[in-house]
XYZ file of C-alpha atoms in Angstrom:
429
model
C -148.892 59.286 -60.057
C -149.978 63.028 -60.448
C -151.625 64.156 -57.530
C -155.267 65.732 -57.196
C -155.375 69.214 -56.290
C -157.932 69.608 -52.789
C -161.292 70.783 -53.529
C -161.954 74.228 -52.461
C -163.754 74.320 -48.868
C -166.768 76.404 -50.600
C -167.347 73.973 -52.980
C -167.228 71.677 -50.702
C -169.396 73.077 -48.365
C -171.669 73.136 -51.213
C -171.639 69.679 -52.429
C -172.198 68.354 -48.511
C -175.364 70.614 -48.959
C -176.493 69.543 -51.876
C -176.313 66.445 -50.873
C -177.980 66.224 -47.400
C -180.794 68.129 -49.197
C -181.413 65.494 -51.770
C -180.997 62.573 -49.300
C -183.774 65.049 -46.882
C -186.070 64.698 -49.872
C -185.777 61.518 -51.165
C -186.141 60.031 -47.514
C -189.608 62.056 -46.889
C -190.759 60.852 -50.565
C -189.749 57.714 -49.391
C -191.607 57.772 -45.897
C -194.671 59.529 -48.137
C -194.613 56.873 -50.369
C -194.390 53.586 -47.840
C -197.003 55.442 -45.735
C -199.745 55.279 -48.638
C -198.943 51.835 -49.431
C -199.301 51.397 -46.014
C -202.593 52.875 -45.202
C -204.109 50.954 -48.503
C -203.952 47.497 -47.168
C -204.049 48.696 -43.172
C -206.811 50.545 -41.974
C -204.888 52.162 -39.746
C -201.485 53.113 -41.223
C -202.450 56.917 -41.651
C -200.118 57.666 -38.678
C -196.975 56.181 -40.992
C -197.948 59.307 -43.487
C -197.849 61.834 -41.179
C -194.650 60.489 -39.891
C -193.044 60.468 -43.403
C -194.595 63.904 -43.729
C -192.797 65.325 -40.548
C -189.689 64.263 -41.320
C -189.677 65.677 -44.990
C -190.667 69.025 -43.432
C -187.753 68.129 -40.600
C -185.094 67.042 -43.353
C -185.606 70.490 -45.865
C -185.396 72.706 -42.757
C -182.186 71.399 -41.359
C -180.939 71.435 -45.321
C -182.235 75.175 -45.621
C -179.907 75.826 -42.213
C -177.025 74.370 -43.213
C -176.756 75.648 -46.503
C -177.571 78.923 -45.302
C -174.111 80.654 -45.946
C -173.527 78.554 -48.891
C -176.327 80.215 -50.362
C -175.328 84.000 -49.157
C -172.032 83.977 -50.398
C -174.126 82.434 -54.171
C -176.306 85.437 -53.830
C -173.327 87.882 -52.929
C -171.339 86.648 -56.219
C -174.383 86.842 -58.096
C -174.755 90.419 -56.697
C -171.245 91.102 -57.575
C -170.986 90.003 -61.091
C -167.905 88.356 -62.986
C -165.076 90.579 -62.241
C -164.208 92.800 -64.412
C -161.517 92.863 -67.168
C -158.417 94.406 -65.924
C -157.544 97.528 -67.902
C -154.331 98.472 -69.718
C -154.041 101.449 -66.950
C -154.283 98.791 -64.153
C -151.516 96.822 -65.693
C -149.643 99.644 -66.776
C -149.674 100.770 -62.883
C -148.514 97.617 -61.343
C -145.650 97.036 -64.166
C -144.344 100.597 -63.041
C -144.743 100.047 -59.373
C -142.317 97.143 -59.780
C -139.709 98.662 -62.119
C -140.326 101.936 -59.096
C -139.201 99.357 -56.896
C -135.499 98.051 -58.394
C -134.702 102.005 -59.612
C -131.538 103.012 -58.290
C -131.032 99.032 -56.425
C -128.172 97.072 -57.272
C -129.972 94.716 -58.296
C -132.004 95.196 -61.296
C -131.446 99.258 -61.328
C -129.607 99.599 -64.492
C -132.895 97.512 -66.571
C -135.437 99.619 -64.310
C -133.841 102.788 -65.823
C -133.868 101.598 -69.165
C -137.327 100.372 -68.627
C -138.359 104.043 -67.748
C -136.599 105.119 -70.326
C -138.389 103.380 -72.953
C -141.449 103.285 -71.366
C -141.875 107.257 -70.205
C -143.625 108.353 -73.509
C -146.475 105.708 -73.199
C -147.025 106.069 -69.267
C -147.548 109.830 -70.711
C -149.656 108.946 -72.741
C -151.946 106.537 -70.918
C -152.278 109.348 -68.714
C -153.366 111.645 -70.899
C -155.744 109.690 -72.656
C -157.410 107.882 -69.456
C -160.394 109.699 -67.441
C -159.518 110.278 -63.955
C -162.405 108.962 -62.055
C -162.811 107.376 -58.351
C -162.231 103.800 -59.277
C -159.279 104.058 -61.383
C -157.322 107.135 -59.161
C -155.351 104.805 -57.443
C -153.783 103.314 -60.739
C -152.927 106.867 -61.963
C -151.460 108.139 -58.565
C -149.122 104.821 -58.755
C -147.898 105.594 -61.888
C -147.183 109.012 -60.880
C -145.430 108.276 -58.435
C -143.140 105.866 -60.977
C -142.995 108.718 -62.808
C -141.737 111.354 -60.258
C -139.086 108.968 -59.216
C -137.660 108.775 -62.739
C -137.814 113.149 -62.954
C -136.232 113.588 -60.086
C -133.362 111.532 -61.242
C -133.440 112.580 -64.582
C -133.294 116.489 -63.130
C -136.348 117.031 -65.143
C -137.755 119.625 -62.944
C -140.284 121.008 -66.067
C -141.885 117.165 -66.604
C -141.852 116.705 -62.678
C -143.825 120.313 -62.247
C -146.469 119.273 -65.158
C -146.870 115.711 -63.309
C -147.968 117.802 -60.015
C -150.618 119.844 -62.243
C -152.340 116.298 -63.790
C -152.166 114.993 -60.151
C -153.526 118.044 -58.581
C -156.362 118.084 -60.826
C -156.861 114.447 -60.746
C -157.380 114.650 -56.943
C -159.249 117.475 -57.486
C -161.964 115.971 -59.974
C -161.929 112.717 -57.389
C -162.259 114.076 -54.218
C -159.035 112.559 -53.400
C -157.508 115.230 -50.751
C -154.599 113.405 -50.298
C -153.682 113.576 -54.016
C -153.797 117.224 -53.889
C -151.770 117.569 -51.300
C -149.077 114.963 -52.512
C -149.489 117.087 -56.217
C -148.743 120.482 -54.354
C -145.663 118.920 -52.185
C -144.295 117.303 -55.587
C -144.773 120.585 -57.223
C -142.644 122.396 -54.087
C -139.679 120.242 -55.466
C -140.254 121.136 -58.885
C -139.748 125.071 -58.191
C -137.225 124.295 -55.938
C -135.044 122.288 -58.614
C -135.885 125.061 -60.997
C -134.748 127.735 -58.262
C -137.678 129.498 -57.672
C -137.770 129.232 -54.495
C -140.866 131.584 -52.882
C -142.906 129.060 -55.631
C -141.747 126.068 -53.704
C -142.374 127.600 -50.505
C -145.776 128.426 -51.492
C -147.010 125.077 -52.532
C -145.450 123.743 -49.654
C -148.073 126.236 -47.443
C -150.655 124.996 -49.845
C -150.273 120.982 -49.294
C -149.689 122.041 -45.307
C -153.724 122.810 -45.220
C -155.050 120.388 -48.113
C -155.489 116.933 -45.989
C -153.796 117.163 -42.960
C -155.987 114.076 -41.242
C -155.893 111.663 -43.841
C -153.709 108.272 -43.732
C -150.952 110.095 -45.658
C -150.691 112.526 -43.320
C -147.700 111.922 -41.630
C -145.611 110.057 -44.597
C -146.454 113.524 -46.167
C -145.445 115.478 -43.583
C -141.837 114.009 -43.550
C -141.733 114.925 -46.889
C -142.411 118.507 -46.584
C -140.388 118.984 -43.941
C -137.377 117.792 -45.796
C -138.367 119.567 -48.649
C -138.082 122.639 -46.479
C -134.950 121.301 -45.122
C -133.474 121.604 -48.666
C -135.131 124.788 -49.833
C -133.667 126.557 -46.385
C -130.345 125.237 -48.245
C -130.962 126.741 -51.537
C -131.287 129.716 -49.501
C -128.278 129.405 -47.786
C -126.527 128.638 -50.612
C -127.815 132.084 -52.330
C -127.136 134.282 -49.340
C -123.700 136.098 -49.100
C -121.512 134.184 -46.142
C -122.169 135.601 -42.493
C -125.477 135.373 -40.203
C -128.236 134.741 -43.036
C -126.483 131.627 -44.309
C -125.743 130.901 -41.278
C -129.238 130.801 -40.133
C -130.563 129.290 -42.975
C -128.139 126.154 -42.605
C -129.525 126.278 -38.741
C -133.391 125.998 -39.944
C -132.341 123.139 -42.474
C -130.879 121.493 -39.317
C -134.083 121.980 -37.344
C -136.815 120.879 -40.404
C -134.636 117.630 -40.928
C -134.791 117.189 -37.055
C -138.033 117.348 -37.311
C -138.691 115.212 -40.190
C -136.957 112.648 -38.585
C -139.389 112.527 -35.223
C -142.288 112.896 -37.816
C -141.539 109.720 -39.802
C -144.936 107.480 -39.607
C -142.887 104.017 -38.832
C -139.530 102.595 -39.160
C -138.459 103.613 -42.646
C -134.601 102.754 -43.326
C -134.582 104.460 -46.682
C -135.942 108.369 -44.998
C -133.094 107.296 -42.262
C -130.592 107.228 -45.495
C -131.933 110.583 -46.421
C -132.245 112.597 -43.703
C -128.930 110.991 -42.521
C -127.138 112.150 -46.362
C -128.998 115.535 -46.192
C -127.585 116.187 -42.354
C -124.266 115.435 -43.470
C -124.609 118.128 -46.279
C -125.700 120.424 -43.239
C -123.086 119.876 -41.697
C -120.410 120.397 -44.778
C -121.486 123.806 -44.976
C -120.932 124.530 -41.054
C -117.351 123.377 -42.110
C -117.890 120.415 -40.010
C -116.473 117.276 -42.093
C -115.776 115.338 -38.772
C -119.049 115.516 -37.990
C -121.080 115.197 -42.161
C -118.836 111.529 -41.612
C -120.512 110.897 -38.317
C -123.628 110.391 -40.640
C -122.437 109.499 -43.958
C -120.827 106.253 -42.321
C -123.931 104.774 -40.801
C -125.716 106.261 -44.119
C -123.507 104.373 -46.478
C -123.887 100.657 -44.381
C -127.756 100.884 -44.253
C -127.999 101.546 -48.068
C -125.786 98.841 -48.540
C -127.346 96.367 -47.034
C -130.819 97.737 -48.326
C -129.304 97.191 -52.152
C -129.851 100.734 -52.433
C -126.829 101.651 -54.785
C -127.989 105.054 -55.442
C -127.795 105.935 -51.913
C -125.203 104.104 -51.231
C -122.766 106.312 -54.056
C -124.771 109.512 -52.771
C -123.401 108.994 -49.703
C -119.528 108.086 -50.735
C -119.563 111.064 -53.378
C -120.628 113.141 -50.152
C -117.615 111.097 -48.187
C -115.410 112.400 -50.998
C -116.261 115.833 -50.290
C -115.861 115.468 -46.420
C -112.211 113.797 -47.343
C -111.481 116.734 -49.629
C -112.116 119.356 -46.856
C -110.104 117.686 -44.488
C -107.260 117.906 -47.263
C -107.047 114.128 -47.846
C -106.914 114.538 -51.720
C -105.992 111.091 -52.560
C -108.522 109.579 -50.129
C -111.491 111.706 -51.802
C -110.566 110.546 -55.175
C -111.103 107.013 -54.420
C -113.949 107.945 -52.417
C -115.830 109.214 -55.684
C -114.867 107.006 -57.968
C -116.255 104.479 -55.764
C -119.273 106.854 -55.994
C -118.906 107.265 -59.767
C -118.578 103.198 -60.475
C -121.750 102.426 -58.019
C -123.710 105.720 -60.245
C -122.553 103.313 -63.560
C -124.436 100.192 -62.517
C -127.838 101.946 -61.878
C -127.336 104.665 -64.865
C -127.995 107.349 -62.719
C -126.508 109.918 -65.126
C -125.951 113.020 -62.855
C -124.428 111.461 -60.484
C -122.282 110.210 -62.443
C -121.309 113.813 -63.971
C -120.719 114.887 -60.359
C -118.241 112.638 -59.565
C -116.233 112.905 -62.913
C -116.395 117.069 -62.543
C -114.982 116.406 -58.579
C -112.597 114.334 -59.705
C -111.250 116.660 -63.163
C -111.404 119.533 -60.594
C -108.971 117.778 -58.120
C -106.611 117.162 -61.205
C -106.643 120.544 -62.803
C -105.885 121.919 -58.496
C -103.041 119.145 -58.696
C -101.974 120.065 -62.205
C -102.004 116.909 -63.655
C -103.936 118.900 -66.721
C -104.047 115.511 -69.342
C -106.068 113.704 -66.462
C -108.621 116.712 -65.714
C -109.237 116.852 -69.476
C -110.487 113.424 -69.783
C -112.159 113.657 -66.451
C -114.199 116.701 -67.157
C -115.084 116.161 -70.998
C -116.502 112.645 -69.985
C -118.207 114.556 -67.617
C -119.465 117.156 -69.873
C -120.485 114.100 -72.649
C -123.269 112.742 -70.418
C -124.801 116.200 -69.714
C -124.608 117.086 -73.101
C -122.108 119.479 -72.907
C -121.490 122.178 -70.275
C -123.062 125.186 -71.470
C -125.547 124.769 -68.596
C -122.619 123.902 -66.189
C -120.719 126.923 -65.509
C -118.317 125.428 -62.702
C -117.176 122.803 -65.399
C -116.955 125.119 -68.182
C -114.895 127.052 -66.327
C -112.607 124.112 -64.990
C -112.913 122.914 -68.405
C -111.138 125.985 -69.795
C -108.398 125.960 -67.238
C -107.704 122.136 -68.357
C -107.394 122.299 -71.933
C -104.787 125.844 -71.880
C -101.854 124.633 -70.701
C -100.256 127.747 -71.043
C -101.959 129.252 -67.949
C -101.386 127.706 -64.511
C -104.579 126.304 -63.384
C -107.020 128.410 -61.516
C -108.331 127.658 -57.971
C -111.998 129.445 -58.294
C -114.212 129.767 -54.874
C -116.060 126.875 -56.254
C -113.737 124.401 -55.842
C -114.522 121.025 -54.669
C -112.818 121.870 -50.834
C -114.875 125.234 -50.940
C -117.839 124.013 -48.434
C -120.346 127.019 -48.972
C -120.055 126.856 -52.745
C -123.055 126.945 -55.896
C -121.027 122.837 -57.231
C -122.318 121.741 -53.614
C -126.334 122.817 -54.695
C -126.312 120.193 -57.082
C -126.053 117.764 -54.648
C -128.957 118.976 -53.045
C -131.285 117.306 -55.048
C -132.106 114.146 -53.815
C -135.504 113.605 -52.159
C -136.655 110.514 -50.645
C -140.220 110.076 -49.865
């Protein structure tokens, strides 16, 4: 027996009402009606009129009452209109919202990536082609923000800086303040990927005094003040060893201190951050005891939050703090760990990383055959290494076998050292 679905309460509060109000009229008509039959064969049955009168008058009232909000909530669809037709922005927005969601998880990251993959050129282009106006400025901030996700892994710091500009004038033409100042924060990691980094500190300034009471405020303040955390980083990692690196890894310290105490709510995946980027903090004080103090607890909440591109972040960062402590071995496994989890959500650069840590520990140990196929594989998924000095360099020292291998400054134990910028990259919002 297939079973009948529950009327709606509205429409049943607007059948009751219906009803009554028929049943109100036809028992006046009725009463009307008996009344003047009535009074035509009794002379004095006038007073069975009025009474069928009375109640007719009664009966519509108490009807007109009851159907009261029945009839207001009519009026206010009629007022509102059919709803309208979604548009292909609308869908577009909520399609990349969800893929935003399983990037970089174990569980679905790999198809997110290659979703974004094949599906950058058209979110582009639906961009492009769509006027920004109040009601649809929502839909084009969300796919943004899929967007920026997918640059920032992708190291696409010239796509990520032209994303900043649409948004920036989007919010501008809106009225949206909070857009602006999301578009000028975005566009502080943009410079700061391309190392420019009095640009980044600039727009920084400028998103400080766009909207600084609006709902966003504090998510975007966390942001910034990581942001900062990293670009005080960049600087250190410019700045010749002694008191001005020195002081720039302090200030990192201090903005990520204060990033955490700004955070809006409990938010597990800014924890992860701040946690990875205080652990890089601490690297360059020389401090590996103390980077693991963080990277543990770092590791075990991105694990359990299916967040597999934190989670490898965090073990390629483990790998380091084994390498300084001169546990070789152990930081090998520890990044190729890092370098498997980087496989199953695509995450390209990562990947890199770990195979260039791990060719660099085998051309320090010799073992020359292994740190070929380590760093060419390496060099494959950037495209080559012509934009990679470190591995060009380790590279070269791999494939002539009739030099003994080189230990350059850079080297993966070297804690102060321009391989460790690249691993300053990740922000979390």
């Amino acid at each position: 027996m297939t079973p009948v679905e529950p009327e709606k309460p509205v429409k049943q509060e607007g059948r009751r009402g219906d009803v009554f109000g028929i049943s109100a009229l036809a028992s006046g008509l009725l009463l009307g009606l008996a009344g003047e039959k009535l009074s035509q064969s009794l002379d004095h049955g006038g007073w069975i009129s009025v009474v069928g009168i009375s109640l007719t008058i009664l009966f519509t009232l108490i009807w007109a009452i009851y159907n009261a909000p029945v009839g207001l909530r009519r009026y206010r669809r009629w007022r509102a209109g059919t709803p309208r037709e979604l548009t292909e922005l609308h869908v577009a927005a909520e399609e990349a919202e969800q893929w935003l969601v399983s990037l970089g998880s174990d569980a679905g990251g790999l198809a997110a990536a290659e979703w974004f993959q094949q599906q950058e050129p058209r979110l582009r282009e639906l961009l492009s082609t769509e006027k920004a106006r109040e009601d649809n400025a929502d839909d084009i901030a969300r796919i943004c923000d899929a967007l920026e996700a997918w640059y920032l892994r992708r190291q696409d710091a010239r796509a990520l800086l032209e994303l900043s500009e649409f948004l920036a004038a989007v919010g501008d033409g809106c009225g949206r303040r909070e857009l602006t100042e999301l578009a000028a924060a975005r566009a502080a990691t943009a410079y700061r990927l391309m190392g420019d980094l009095e640009a980044a500190s600039t727009r920084l300034g400028i998103s400080d005094n766009v909207a600084t009471h609006g709902r966003t405020a504090a998510a975007l303040t966390t942001r910034r003040q990581v942001e900062r955390a990293l670009l005080h980083l960049a600087r250190a990692e410019q700045a010749p060893a002694g008191n001005d690196r020195d002081e720039a890894v302090l200030n990192a310290r201090d903005r990520l201190d204060d990033a955490r105490l700004s955070r809006p709510g409990p938010d597990l995946a800014a924890d992860v951050a701040i946690q990875i980027n205080l652990a890089i903090v601490l690297l360059y004080q020389q401090d590996p005891e103390g980077a693991l103090d963080q990277l543990r607890p770092a590791a075990a909440r991105a694990s359990v939050a299916g967040d597999a591109s934190a989670h490898a972040h965090a073990l390629e960062l483990t790998g380091v703090a084994a390498w300084m402590q001169r546990s070789p071995r152990e930081a090998k496994r520890w990044w190729q760990q890092a370098e498997h989890l980087y496989a199953e959500v695509d995450e390209v650069e990562g990947r890199a990383r770990c195979l260039q840590h791990l060719g660099s520990a085998e051309v320090v140990a010799g073992r020359l055959d292994n740190a070929r196929a380590y760093l060419e594989q390496s060099a494959g998924l950037r495209g080559g290494d012509s934009r990679h000095p470190v591995l060009a360099r380790y590279l070269k020292a791999a494939r002539d076998s009739s030099e003994a291998p080189p230990v350059p400054d850079d080297s993966p134990g070297h804690p102060g050292t321009s391989w460790l910028r690249r691993l300053l990259t990740r922000l979390r919002r």
